[in-house]
Amino acid sequence: MQAAPKPRVMSPAAAVGVWAAAQLIPSPLLVTGKEHVGAGLRWQVTPILYSFGIAERPWRTFLVSPIARHSGSIELHVSPEWACCAPDPHSSWLLRAGLRLYLPLVEHGEKLSWSLGGAYYRGAGEGGASADLGIFTFNGAFGLNVTVSPWLARREVITALTIRLF
């Protein structure tokens, strides 16, 4: 009788490399404003998250498992964003930082969860407030997120196909 093969374990350095590569995958954006429709890209980094949906290690930094996020959590997020067709070339990039609450809907959030958040955006010397609402599936890997920024010219409403592997 043969012994079962040992499972492969990824080194911490390789795990960080895989995580960093996954963070480079942006979420595509549909950018709408007054008399304007465009496209863009958004990335997200989560410096800190508290999960009230799990008991083991509720505090997470940067590398957050989907079950920790979508079973119920609150996160601090930073999101660089690029949108084409901005009012001027210097305002295509902006940075959002805010808080977001995730709550499970089906199967502890593994099949379906939703989020509600608020953020401050800064770009091209201007800043303001925004709010977002999202729905996520497939362990949170895919979702639809709508961000409303009433005072951000040509970007008042942004719909994102959220792609997040970690």
PDB file of C-alpha atoms in Angstrom:
ATOM      1  CA  MET A   1       0.000   0.000   0.000  1.00  0.00           C
ATOM      2  CA  GLN A   2       1.414   3.355  -1.039  1.00  0.00           C
ATOM      3  CA  ALA A   3       1.370   6.358   1.213  1.00  0.00           C
ATOM      4  CA  ALA A   4      -0.677   9.300   0.043  1.00  0.00           C
ATOM      5  CA  PRO A   5       1.414  11.982  -1.655  1.00  0.00           C
ATOM      6  CA  LYS A   6       2.230  15.014   0.431  1.00  0.00           C
ATOM      7  CA  PRO A   7       0.282  18.132  -0.516  1.00  0.00           C
ATOM      8  CA  ARG A   8       2.296  20.873  -2.136  1.00  0.00           C
ATOM      9  CA  VAL A   9       2.826  23.894   0.049  1.00  0.00           C
ATOM     10  CA  MET A  10       3.607  27.279  -1.467  1.00  0.00           C
ATOM     11  CA  SER A  11       6.424  29.217   0.110  1.00  0.00           C
ATOM     12  CA  PRO A  12       5.510  32.580   1.684  1.00  0.00           C
ATOM     13  CA  ALA A  13       7.567  34.390  -0.979  1.00  0.00           C
ATOM     14  CA  ALA A  14       5.713  32.603  -3.785  1.00  0.00           C
ATOM     15  CA  ALA A  15       2.354  33.337  -2.112  1.00  0.00           C
ATOM     16  CA  VAL A  16       3.200  37.048  -1.975  1.00  0.00           C
ATOM     17  CA  GLY A  17       4.250  36.923  -5.638  1.00  0.00           C
ATOM     18  CA  VAL A  18       0.961  35.308  -6.689  1.00  0.00           C
ATOM     19  CA  TRP A  19      -0.995  37.838  -4.604  1.00  0.00           C
ATOM     20  CA  ALA A  20       0.918  40.782  -6.113  1.00  0.00           C
ATOM     21  CA  ALA A  21       0.308  39.505  -9.644  1.00  0.00           C
ATOM     22  CA  ALA A  22      -3.419  39.080  -8.913  1.00  0.00           C
ATOM     23  CA  GLN A  23      -3.629  42.692  -7.685  1.00  0.00           C
ATOM     24  CA  LEU A  24      -2.511  43.909 -11.107  1.00  0.00           C
ATOM     25  CA  ILE A  25      -5.723  42.632 -12.718  1.00  0.00           C
ATOM     26  CA  PRO A  26      -7.975  45.717 -12.988  1.00  0.00           C
ATOM     27  CA  SER A  27     -11.749  45.868 -12.920  1.00  0.00           C
ATOM     28  CA  PRO A  28     -13.215  47.329 -16.138  1.00  0.00           C
ATOM     29  CA  LEU A  29     -15.393  50.434 -15.711  1.00  0.00           C
ATOM     30  CA  LEU A  30     -18.344  51.925 -17.550  1.00  0.00           C
ATOM     31  CA  VAL A  31     -18.099  55.647 -16.809  1.00  0.00           C
ATOM     32  CA  THR A  32     -21.191  57.804 -17.280  1.00  0.00           C
ATOM     33  CA  GLY A  33     -21.723  61.490 -16.724  1.00  0.00           C
ATOM     34  CA  LYS A  34     -23.806  64.324 -18.036  1.00  0.00           C
ATOM     35  CA  GLU A  35     -23.858  63.802 -21.809  1.00  0.00           C
ATOM     36  CA  HIS A  36     -20.850  61.460 -21.624  1.00  0.00           C
ATOM     37  CA  VAL A  37     -20.131  57.710 -21.680  1.00  0.00           C
ATOM     38  CA  GLY A  38     -16.620  56.295 -21.416  1.00  0.00           C
ATOM     39  CA  ALA A  39     -14.536  53.466 -20.038  1.00  0.00           C
ATOM     40  CA  GLY A  40     -11.864  53.007 -17.427  1.00  0.00           C
ATOM     41  CA  LEU A  41      -9.979  50.694 -15.082  1.00  0.00           C
ATOM     42  CA  ARG A  42      -9.927  50.367 -11.283  1.00  0.00           C
ATOM     43  CA  TRP A  43      -7.635  48.505  -8.918  1.00  0.00           C
ATOM     44  CA  GLN A  44      -8.165  47.921  -5.187  1.00  0.00           C
ATOM     45  CA  VAL A  45      -5.895  47.337  -2.226  1.00  0.00           C
ATOM     46  CA  THR A  46      -7.226  46.514   1.245  1.00  0.00           C
ATOM     47  CA  PRO A  47      -4.693  47.636   3.876  1.00  0.00           C
ATOM     48  CA  ILE A  48      -6.905  46.435   6.758  1.00  0.00           C
ATOM     49  CA  LEU A  49     -10.110  44.427   7.150  1.00  0.00           C
ATOM     50  CA  TYR A  50     -12.066  43.196  10.181  1.00  0.00           C
ATOM     51  CA  SER A  51     -14.243  40.134   9.524  1.00  0.00           C
ATOM     52  CA  PHE A  52     -17.123  39.538  11.905  1.00  0.00           C
ATOM     53  CA  GLY A  53     -18.221  36.512   9.849  1.00  0.00           C
ATOM     54  CA  ILE A  54     -15.320  34.282  10.899  1.00  0.00           C
ATOM     55  CA  ALA A  55     -13.841  33.487  14.315  1.00  0.00           C
ATOM     56  CA  GLU A  56     -10.250  32.646  13.406  1.00  0.00           C
ATOM     57  CA  ARG A  57      -7.988  35.636  12.703  1.00  0.00           C
ATOM     58  CA  PRO A  58     -10.695  38.271  12.138  1.00  0.00           C
ATOM     59  CA  TRP A  59      -8.129  41.038  11.437  1.00  0.00           C
ATOM     60  CA  ARG A  60      -6.555  40.836   7.971  1.00  0.00           C
ATOM     61  CA  THR A  61      -4.090  43.068   6.163  1.00  0.00           C
ATOM     62  CA  PHE A  62      -3.607  43.192   2.373  1.00  0.00           C
ATOM     63  CA  LEU A  63      -4.053  39.452   1.686  1.00  0.00           C
ATOM     64  CA  VAL A  64      -7.740  38.788   2.472  1.00  0.00           C
ATOM     65  CA  SER A  65      -9.423  35.461   1.796  1.00  0.00           C
ATOM     66  CA  PRO A  66     -12.830  35.688   0.090  1.00  0.00           C
ATOM     67  CA  ILE A  67     -14.647  33.983   2.993  1.00  0.00           C
ATOM     68  CA  ALA A  68     -13.226  36.536   5.453  1.00  0.00           C
ATOM     69  CA  ARG A  69     -14.456  39.420   3.261  1.00  0.00           C
ATOM     70  CA  HIS A  70     -17.862  38.160   2.082  1.00  0.00           C
ATOM     71  CA  SER A  71     -19.058  36.379   5.254  1.00  0.00           C
ATOM     72  CA  GLY A  72     -19.378  39.820   6.853  1.00  0.00           C
ATOM     73  CA  SER A  73     -16.651  42.437   7.215  1.00  0.00           C
ATOM     74  CA  ILE A  74     -15.681  46.071   7.162  1.00  0.00           C
ATOM     75  CA  GLU A  75     -12.603  47.180   5.237  1.00  0.00           C
ATOM     76  CA  LEU A  76     -10.457  50.191   4.624  1.00  0.00           C
ATOM     77  CA  HIS A  77      -9.744  50.281   0.885  1.00  0.00           C
ATOM     78  CA  VAL A  78      -7.578  52.310  -1.476  1.00  0.00           C
ATOM     79  CA  SER A  79      -8.527  52.310  -5.152  1.00  0.00           C
ATOM     80  CA  PRO A  80      -6.502  53.924  -7.921  1.00  0.00           C
ATOM     81  CA  GLU A  81      -8.671  54.544 -10.978  1.00  0.00           C
ATOM     82  CA  TRP A  82      -8.158  55.623 -14.579  1.00  0.00           C
ATOM     83  CA  ALA A  83     -10.966  56.825 -16.851  1.00  0.00           C
ATOM     84  CA  CYS A  84     -10.690  57.792 -20.491  1.00  0.00           C
ATOM     85  CA  CYS A  85     -12.263  60.938 -21.841  1.00  0.00           C
ATOM     86  CA  ALA A  86     -11.839  62.921 -18.623  1.00  0.00           C
ATOM     87  CA  PRO A  87     -12.366  66.710 -18.896  1.00  0.00           C
ATOM     88  CA  ASP A  88      -8.616  67.233 -19.292  1.00  0.00           C
ATOM     89  CA  PRO A  89      -5.574  64.926 -19.582  1.00  0.00           C
ATOM     90  CA  HIS A  90      -4.500  65.630 -15.987  1.00  0.00           C
ATOM     91  CA  SER A  91      -7.766  64.355 -14.501  1.00  0.00           C
ATOM     92  CA  SER A  92      -7.810  60.851 -15.994  1.00  0.00           C
ATOM     93  CA  TRP A  93      -6.283  59.365 -12.821  1.00  0.00           C
ATOM     94  CA  LEU A  94      -7.741  59.616  -9.346  1.00  0.00           C
ATOM     95  CA  LEU A  95      -7.447  57.848  -6.010  1.00  0.00           C
ATOM     96  CA  ARG A  96     -10.306  56.758  -3.757  1.00  0.00           C
ATOM     97  CA  ALA A  97      -9.934  55.823  -0.090  1.00  0.00           C
ATOM     98  CA  GLY A  98     -12.826  54.739   2.077  1.00  0.00           C
ATOM     99  CA  LEU A  99     -14.700  52.209   4.169  1.00  0.00           C
ATOM    100  CA  ARG A 100     -16.864  49.396   2.829  1.00  0.00           C
ATOM    101  CA  LEU A 101     -19.198  46.981   4.615  1.00  0.00           C
ATOM    102  CA  TYR A 102     -19.745  43.472   3.168  1.00  0.00           C
ATOM    103  CA  LEU A 103     -22.705  41.318   4.216  1.00  0.00           C
ATOM    104  CA  PRO A 104     -23.574  37.771   3.138  1.00  0.00           C
ATOM    105  CA  LEU A 105     -26.840  36.941   1.358  1.00  0.00           C
ATOM    106  CA  VAL A 106     -26.521  33.225   0.422  1.00  0.00           C
ATOM    107  CA  GLU A 107     -24.230  30.519   1.884  1.00  0.00           C
ATOM    108  CA  HIS A 108     -22.210  32.844   4.165  1.00  0.00           C
ATOM    109  CA  GLY A 109     -21.492  35.066   1.180  1.00  0.00           C
ATOM    110  CA  GLU A 110     -19.809  32.336  -0.849  1.00  0.00           C
ATOM    111  CA  LYS A 111     -22.600  32.321  -3.429  1.00  0.00           C
ATOM    112  CA  LEU A 112     -23.940  35.856  -3.014  1.00  0.00           C
ATOM    113  CA  SER A 113     -23.009  38.898  -0.933  1.00  0.00           C
ATOM    114  CA  TRP A 114     -23.458  42.658  -1.123  1.00  0.00           C
ATOM    115  CA  SER A 115     -21.550  45.740  -0.073  1.00  0.00           C
ATOM    116  CA  LEU A 116     -22.173  49.346   0.864  1.00  0.00           C
ATOM    117  CA  GLY A 117     -19.391  51.895   1.079  1.00  0.00           C
ATOM    118  CA  GLY A 118     -18.298  55.474   1.134  1.00  0.00           C
ATOM    119  CA  ALA A 119     -15.044  57.030  -0.017  1.00  0.00           C
ATOM    120  CA  TYR A 120     -13.163  60.256  -0.507  1.00  0.00           C
ATOM    121  CA  TYR A 121     -11.690  60.755  -3.982  1.00  0.00           C
ATOM    122  CA  ARG A 122      -8.769  62.970  -4.959  1.00  0.00           C
ATOM    123  CA  GLY A 123      -7.552  63.749  -8.449  1.00  0.00           C
ATOM    124  CA  ALA A 124      -6.237  66.715 -10.436  1.00  0.00           C
ATOM    125  CA  GLY A 125      -6.233  68.911  -7.340  1.00  0.00           C
ATOM    126  CA  GLU A 126      -9.892  68.316  -6.539  1.00  0.00           C
ATOM    127  CA  GLY A 127     -11.627  65.992  -4.114  1.00  0.00           C
ATOM    128  CA  GLY A 128     -15.044  64.957  -2.916  1.00  0.00           C
ATOM    129  CA  ALA A 129     -17.266  62.228  -1.548  1.00  0.00           C
ATOM    130  CA  SER A 130     -18.617  59.135  -3.257  1.00  0.00           C
ATOM    131  CA  ALA A 131     -20.831  56.203  -2.288  1.00  0.00           C
ATOM    132  CA  ASP A 132     -20.974  52.688  -3.704  1.00  0.00           C
ATOM    133  CA  LEU A 133     -23.232  49.660  -3.696  1.00  0.00           C
ATOM    134  CA  GLY A 134     -22.175  46.227  -4.940  1.00  0.00           C
ATOM    135  CA  ILE A 135     -23.290  42.632  -5.383  1.00  0.00           C
ATOM    136  CA  PHE A 136     -20.828  39.713  -5.631  1.00  0.00           C
ATOM    137  CA  THR A 137     -20.874  36.018  -6.534  1.00  0.00           C
ATOM    138  CA  PHE A 138     -18.473  33.050  -7.023  1.00  0.00           C
ATOM    139  CA  ASN A 139     -16.805  33.599  -3.617  1.00  0.00           C
ATOM    140  CA  GLY A 140     -16.598  37.312  -4.372  1.00  0.00           C
ATOM    141  CA  ALA A 141     -14.399  36.801  -7.431  1.00  0.00           C
ATOM    142  CA  PHE A 142     -16.913  38.603  -9.660  1.00  0.00           C
ATOM    143  CA  GLY A 143     -19.320  41.380  -8.894  1.00  0.00           C
ATOM    144  CA  LEU A 144     -21.061  44.487 -10.052  1.00  0.00           C
ATOM    145  CA  ASN A 145     -20.336  47.716  -8.187  1.00  0.00           C
ATOM    146  CA  VAL A 146     -21.974  51.098  -8.791  1.00  0.00           C
ATOM    147  CA  THR A 147     -20.150  54.193  -7.523  1.00  0.00           C
ATOM    148  CA  VAL A 148     -21.892  57.575  -7.400  1.00  0.00           C
ATOM    149  CA  SER A 149     -19.813  60.756  -7.181  1.00  0.00           C
ATOM    150  CA  PRO A 150     -22.272  63.623  -7.761  1.00  0.00           C
ATOM    151  CA  TRP A 151     -19.615  66.367  -7.974  1.00  0.00           C
ATOM    152  CA  LEU A 152     -17.050  64.543 -10.121  1.00  0.00           C
ATOM    153  CA  ALA A 153     -17.396  65.964 -13.643  1.00  0.00           C
ATOM    154  CA  ARG A 154     -17.951  63.351 -16.376  1.00  0.00           C
ATOM    155  CA  ARG A 155     -17.734  60.548 -13.781  1.00  0.00           C
ATOM    156  CA  GLU A 156     -20.921  61.000 -11.801  1.00  0.00           C
ATOM    157  CA  VAL A 157     -21.822  57.281 -12.046  1.00  0.00           C
ATOM    158  CA  ILE A 158     -19.333  54.451 -12.533  1.00  0.00           C
ATOM    159  CA  THR A 159     -20.380  50.833 -12.966  1.00  0.00           C
ATOM    160  CA  ALA A 160     -17.561  48.336 -12.416  1.00  0.00           C
ATOM    161  CA  LEU A 161     -17.361  44.657 -13.267  1.00  0.00           C
ATOM    162  CA  THR A 162     -15.397  43.764 -10.136  1.00  0.00           C
ATOM    163  CA  ILE A 163     -12.718  41.098 -10.568  1.00  0.00           C
ATOM    164  CA  ARG A 164     -10.994  40.187  -7.306  1.00  0.00           C
ATOM    165  CA  LEU A 165      -9.084  36.969  -6.806  1.00  0.00           C
ATOM    166  CA  PHE A 166      -7.807  37.773  -3.277  1.00  0.00           C
TER     167      PHE A 166
END
